[in-house]
Coordinates of C-alpha atoms in Angstrom, one line a residue:
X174 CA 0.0 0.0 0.0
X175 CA 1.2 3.2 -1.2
X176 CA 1.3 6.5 1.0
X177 CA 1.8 9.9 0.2
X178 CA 1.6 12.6 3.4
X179 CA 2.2 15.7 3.7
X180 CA 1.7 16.5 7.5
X181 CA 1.9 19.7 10.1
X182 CA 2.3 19.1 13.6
X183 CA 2.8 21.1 17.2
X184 CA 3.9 18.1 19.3
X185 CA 7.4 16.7 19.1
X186 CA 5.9 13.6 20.0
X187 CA 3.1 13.6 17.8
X188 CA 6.0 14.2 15.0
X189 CA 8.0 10.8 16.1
X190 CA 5.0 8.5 15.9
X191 CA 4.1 9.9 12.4
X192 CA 7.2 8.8 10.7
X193 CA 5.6 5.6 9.4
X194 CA 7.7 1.9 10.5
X195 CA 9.9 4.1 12.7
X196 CA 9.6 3.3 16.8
X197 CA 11.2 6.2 17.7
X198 CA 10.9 8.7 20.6
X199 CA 11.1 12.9 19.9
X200 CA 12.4 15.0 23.0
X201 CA 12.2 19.0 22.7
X202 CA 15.2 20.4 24.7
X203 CA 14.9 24.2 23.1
X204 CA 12.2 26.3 24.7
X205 CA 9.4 27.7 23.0
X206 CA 6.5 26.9 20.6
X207 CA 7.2 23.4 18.6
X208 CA 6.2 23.2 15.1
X209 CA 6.9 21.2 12.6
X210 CA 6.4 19.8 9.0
X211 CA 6.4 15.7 7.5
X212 CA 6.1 14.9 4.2
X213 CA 6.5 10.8 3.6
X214 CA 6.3 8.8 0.9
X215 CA 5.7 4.9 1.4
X216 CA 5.5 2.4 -1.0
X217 CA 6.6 -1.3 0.8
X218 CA 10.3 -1.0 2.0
X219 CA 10.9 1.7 0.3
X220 CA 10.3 5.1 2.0
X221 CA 11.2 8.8 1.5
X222 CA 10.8 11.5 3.9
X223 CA 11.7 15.3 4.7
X224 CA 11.6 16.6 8.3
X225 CA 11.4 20.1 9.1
X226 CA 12.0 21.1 13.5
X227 CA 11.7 24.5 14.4
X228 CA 13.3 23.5 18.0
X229 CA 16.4 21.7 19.5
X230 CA 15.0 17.8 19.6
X231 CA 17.1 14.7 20.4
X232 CA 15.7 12.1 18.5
X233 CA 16.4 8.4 19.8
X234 CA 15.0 4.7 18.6
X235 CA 15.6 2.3 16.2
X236 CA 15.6 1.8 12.5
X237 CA 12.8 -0.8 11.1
X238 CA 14.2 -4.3 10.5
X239 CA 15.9 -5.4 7.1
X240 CA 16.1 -2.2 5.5
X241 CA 18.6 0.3 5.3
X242 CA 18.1 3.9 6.2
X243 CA 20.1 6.6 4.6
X244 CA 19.8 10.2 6.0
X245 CA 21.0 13.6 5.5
X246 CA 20.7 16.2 8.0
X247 CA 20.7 19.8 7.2
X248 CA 21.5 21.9 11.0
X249 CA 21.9 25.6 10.7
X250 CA 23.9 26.4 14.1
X251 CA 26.8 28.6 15.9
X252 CA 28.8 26.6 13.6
X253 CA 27.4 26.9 10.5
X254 CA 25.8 24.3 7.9
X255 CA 26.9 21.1 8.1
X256 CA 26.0 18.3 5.6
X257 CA 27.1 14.7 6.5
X258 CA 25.6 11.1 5.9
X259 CA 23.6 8.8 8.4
X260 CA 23.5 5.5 7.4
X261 CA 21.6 3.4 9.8
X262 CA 21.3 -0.4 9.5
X263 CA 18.3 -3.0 10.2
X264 CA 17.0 -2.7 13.5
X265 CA 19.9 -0.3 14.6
X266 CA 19.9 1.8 17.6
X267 CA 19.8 5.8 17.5
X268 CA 20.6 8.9 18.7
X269 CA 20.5 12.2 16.9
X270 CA 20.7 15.2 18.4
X271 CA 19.1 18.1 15.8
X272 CA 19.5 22.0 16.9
X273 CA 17.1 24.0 15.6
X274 CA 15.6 24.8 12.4
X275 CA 17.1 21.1 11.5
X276 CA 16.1 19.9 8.1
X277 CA 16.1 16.2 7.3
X278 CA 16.0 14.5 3.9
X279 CA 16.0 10.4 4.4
X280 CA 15.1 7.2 2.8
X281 CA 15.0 3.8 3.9
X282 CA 15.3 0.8 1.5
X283 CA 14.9 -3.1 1.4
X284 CA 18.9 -4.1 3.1
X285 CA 19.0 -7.3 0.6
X286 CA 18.6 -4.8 -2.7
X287 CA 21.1 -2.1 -1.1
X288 CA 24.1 -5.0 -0.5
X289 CA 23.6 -6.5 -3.7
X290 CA 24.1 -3.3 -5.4
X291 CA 26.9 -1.6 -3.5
X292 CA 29.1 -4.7 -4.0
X293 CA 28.7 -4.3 -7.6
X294 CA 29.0 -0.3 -7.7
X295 CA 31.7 0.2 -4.2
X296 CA 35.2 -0.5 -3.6
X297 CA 35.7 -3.2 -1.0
X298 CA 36.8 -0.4 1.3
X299 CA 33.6 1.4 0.8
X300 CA 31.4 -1.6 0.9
X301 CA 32.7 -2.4 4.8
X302 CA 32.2 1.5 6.0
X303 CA 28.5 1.2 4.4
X304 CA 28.0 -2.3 6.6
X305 CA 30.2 -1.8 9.3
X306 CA 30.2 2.0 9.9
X307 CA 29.0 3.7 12.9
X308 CA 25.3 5.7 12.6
X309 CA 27.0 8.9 12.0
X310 CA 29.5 9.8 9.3
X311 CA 31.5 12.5 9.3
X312 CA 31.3 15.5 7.1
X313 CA 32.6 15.0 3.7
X314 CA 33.3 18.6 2.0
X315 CA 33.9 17.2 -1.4
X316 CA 30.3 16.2 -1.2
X317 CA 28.6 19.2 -1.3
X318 CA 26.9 19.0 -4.7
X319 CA 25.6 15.4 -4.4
X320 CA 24.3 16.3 -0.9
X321 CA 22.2 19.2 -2.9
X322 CA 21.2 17.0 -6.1
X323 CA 20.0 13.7 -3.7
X324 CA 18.1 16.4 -1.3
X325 CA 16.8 17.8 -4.5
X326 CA 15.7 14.3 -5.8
X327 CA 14.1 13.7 -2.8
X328 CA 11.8 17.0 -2.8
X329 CA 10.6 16.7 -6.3
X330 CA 9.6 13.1 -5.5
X331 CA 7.6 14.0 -2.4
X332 CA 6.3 16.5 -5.2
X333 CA 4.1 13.5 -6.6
X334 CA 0.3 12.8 -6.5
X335 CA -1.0 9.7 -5.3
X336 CA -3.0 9.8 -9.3
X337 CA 0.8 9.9 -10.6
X338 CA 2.1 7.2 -8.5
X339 CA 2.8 3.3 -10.2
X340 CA 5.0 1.2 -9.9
X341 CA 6.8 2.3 -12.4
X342 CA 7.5 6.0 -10.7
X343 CA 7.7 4.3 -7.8
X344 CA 10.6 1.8 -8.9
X345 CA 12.6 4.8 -11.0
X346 CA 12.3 7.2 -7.4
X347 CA 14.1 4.0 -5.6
X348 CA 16.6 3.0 -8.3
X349 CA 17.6 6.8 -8.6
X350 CA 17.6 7.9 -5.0
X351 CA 19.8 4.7 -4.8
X352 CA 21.9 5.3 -7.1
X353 CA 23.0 8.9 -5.5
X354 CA 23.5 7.6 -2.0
X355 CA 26.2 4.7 -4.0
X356 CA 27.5 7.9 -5.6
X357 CA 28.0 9.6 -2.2
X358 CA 29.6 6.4 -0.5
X359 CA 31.9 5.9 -3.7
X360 CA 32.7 9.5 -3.7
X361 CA 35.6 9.7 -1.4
X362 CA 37.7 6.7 -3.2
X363 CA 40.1 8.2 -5.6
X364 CA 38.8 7.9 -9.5
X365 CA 42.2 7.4 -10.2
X366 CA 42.3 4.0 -8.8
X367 CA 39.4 2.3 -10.5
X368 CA 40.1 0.0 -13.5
X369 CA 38.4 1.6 -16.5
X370 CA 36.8 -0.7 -19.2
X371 CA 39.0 -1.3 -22.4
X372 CA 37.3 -0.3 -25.8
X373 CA 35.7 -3.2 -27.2
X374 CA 34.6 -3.8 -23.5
X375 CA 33.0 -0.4 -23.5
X376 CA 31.4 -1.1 -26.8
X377 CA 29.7 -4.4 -25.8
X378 CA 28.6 -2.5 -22.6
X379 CA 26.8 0.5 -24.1
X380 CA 25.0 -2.4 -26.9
X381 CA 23.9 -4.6 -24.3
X382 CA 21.9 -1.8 -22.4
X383 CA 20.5 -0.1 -25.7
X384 CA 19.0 -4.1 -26.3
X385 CA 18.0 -4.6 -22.5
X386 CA 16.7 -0.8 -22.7
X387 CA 14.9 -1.4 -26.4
X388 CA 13.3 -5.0 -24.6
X389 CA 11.5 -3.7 -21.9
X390 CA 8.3 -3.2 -22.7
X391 CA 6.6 -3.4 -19.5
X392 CA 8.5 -1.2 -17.4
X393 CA 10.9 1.4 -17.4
X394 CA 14.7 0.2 -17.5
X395 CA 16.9 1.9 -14.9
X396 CA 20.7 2.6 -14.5
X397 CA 20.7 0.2 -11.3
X398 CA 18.9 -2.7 -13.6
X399 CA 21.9 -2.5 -16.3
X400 CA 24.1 -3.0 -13.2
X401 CA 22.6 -6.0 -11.9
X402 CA 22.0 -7.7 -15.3
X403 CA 25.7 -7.0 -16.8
X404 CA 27.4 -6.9 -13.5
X405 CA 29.3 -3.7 -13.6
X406 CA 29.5 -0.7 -11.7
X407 CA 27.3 2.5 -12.6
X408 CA 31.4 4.1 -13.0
X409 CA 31.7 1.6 -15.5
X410 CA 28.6 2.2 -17.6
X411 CA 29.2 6.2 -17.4
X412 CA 32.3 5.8 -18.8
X413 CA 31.3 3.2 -21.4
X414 CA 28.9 5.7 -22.5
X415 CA 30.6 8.8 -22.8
X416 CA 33.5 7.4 -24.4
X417 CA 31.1 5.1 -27.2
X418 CA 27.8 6.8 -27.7
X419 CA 29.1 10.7 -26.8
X420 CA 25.9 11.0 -23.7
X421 CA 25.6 9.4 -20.5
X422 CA 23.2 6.5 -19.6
X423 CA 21.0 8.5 -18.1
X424 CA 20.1 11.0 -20.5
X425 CA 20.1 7.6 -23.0
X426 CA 17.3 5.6 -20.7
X427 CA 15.2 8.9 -20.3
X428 CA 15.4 9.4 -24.2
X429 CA 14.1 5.9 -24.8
X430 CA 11.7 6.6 -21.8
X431 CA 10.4 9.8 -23.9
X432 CA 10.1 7.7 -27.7
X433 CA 7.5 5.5 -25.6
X434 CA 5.7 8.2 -24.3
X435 CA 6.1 9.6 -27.7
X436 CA 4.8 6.1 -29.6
X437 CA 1.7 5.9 -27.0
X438 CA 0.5 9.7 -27.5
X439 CA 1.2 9.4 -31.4
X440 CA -1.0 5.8 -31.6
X441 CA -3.9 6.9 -29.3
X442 CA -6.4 10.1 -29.8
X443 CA -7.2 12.6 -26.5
X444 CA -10.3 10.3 -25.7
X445 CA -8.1 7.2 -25.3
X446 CA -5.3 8.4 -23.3
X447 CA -4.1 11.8 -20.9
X448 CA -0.5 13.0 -21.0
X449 CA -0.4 12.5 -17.7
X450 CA -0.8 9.0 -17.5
X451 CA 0.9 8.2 -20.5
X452 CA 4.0 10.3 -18.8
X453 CA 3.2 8.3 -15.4
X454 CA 3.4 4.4 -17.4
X455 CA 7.0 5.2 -18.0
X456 CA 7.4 6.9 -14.6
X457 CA 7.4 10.8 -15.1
X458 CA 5.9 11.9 -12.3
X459 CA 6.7 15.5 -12.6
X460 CA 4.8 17.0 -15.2
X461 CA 6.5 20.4 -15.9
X462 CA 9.7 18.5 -15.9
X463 CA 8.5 15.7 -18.4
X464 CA 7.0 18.3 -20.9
X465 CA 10.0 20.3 -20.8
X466 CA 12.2 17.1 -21.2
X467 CA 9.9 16.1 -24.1
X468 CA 10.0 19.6 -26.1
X469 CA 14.0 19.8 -25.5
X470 CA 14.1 15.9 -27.2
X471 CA 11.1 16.6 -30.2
X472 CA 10.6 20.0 -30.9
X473 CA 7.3 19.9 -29.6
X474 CA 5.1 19.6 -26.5
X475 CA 3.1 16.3 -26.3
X476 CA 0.2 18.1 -26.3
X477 CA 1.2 18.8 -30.0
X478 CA 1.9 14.9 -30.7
X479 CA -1.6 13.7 -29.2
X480 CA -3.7 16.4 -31.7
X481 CA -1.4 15.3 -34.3
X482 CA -3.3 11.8 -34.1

């Protein structure tokens, strides 16, 4: 069952039983008013959420069994902004201590699906601090911008209706959410040091994914899903791409995203199908963003391709 919540709250404690699967207690140590803001997404294991505290709070609990829990905390104090990564294991134990005006951007996914991917996309080194590091990482300052883009990811997916939410949104939010926390881990490990893919390699690589991407008919092919069916590293496939086909595998899935949304506007009249949940099949769940993407690809909004019919 899918939930989508945006919620307002003047009780700290009222705020820590909110946070859906979490058992978890909320202590307000700051005087004055509380008030705070929860918006959650929950689909299964997977879960998103953004926490806004207007007062000092020491949160304390533990994270909900077999899943994985990565969080980043945004505290405005004496000593400035400071940006670091929580990683919190099944069923670990807690304690956070947020001053005020804290913001914090999490998500939680299934353990089994994290491991399996960061041994394919981490250095050893970096695979034992995600499963053997304390709660708390330090502050990385070479992380700054992928801090900002996963926090940004995270507010345009609590940005989606429950009428734009599939499994198909749902499973794109996940792999790409994902996919920025391995590039936050992997971030500290010198590039320099990683084997890079020799030519015909890289060629074999980048026509694999364009015939696993070309094959999927039924869902929406992700960067994490080339990983686990050719069993290399997202480092690996970036590379292969900009080296062999001159764009990244991003931009490359979204493109063959967009042609589908393309062929299912151009086939059907206005009657038969709405942008919307033509866009929402192949998991755009933004709609400003998708039209935008669409226009910069055809020339033309998809309103244009479905009168075109």
């Amino acid at each position: 069952m899918t939930q989508i919540e945006s919620l307002s709250f003047t009780d700290a404690s009222q705020h820590a039983r909110s946070v859906h699967d979490w058992d978890q207690t909320y202590d307000q140590l700051s005087p004055g008013r509380f008030a705070s803001r929860l918006r959650q997404l929950c689909s299964g294991p997977f879960q998103i959420f953004h926490e806004q505290l207007n007062r000092r709070i020491v949160q304390y609990g533990q994270s909900p069994a077999e899943r994985m829990c990565f969080s980043i905390p945004v505290c405005t104090d004496s000593q400035g902004t400071q940006n670091c990564l929580a990683i919190l294991n099944t069923h670990e134990e807690f304690m956070f201590h947020a001053p005020e005006n804290t913001q914090i951007f999490a998500a939680t996914f299934a353990r089994d699906k994290v491991l399996s991917l960061a041994a394919l996309n981490l250095s050893p080194r970096s695979y034992r601090q995600l499963t053997t590091a304390p709660s708390l990482q330090s502050p990385w300052q070479r992380t700054s911008e992928l801090h900002q883009r996963i926090r940004q990811q995270l507010g345009q997916a609590l940005d989606c209706t429950p009428q734009r939410f599939n499994e198909a949104t749902a499973k794109l939010m996940e792999h790409s959410l994902l996919g920025g926390f391995l590039d936050l881990l992997g971030s500290v490990e010198s590039a320099g040091k990683r084997r890079r893919p020799s030519v015909p390699a890289r060629q074999s690589l980048v026509k694999m994914s364009q015939q696993i991407a070309l094959a999927s008919h039924d869902e929406p092919i992700t960067i994490l899903d080339l990983c686990q069916r050719l069993h290399v590293s997202r480092r690996a496939l970036q590379y292969s791409f900009q080296t062999i086909a001159d764009t990244n595998p991003v931009d490359y899935l979204r493109s063959v995203r967009l042609n589908a949304v393309r062929r299912r506007l151009a086939m059907s009249s206005p009657a038969e199908v709405s942008i919307g949940d033509a866009a929402a099949q192949w998991g755009f769940y933004h709609l400003s963003h998708f039209a935008s993407q669409y226009k910069a690809l055809f020339g033309e909004l998809p309103s244009q391709t479905l009168r075109q019919r």
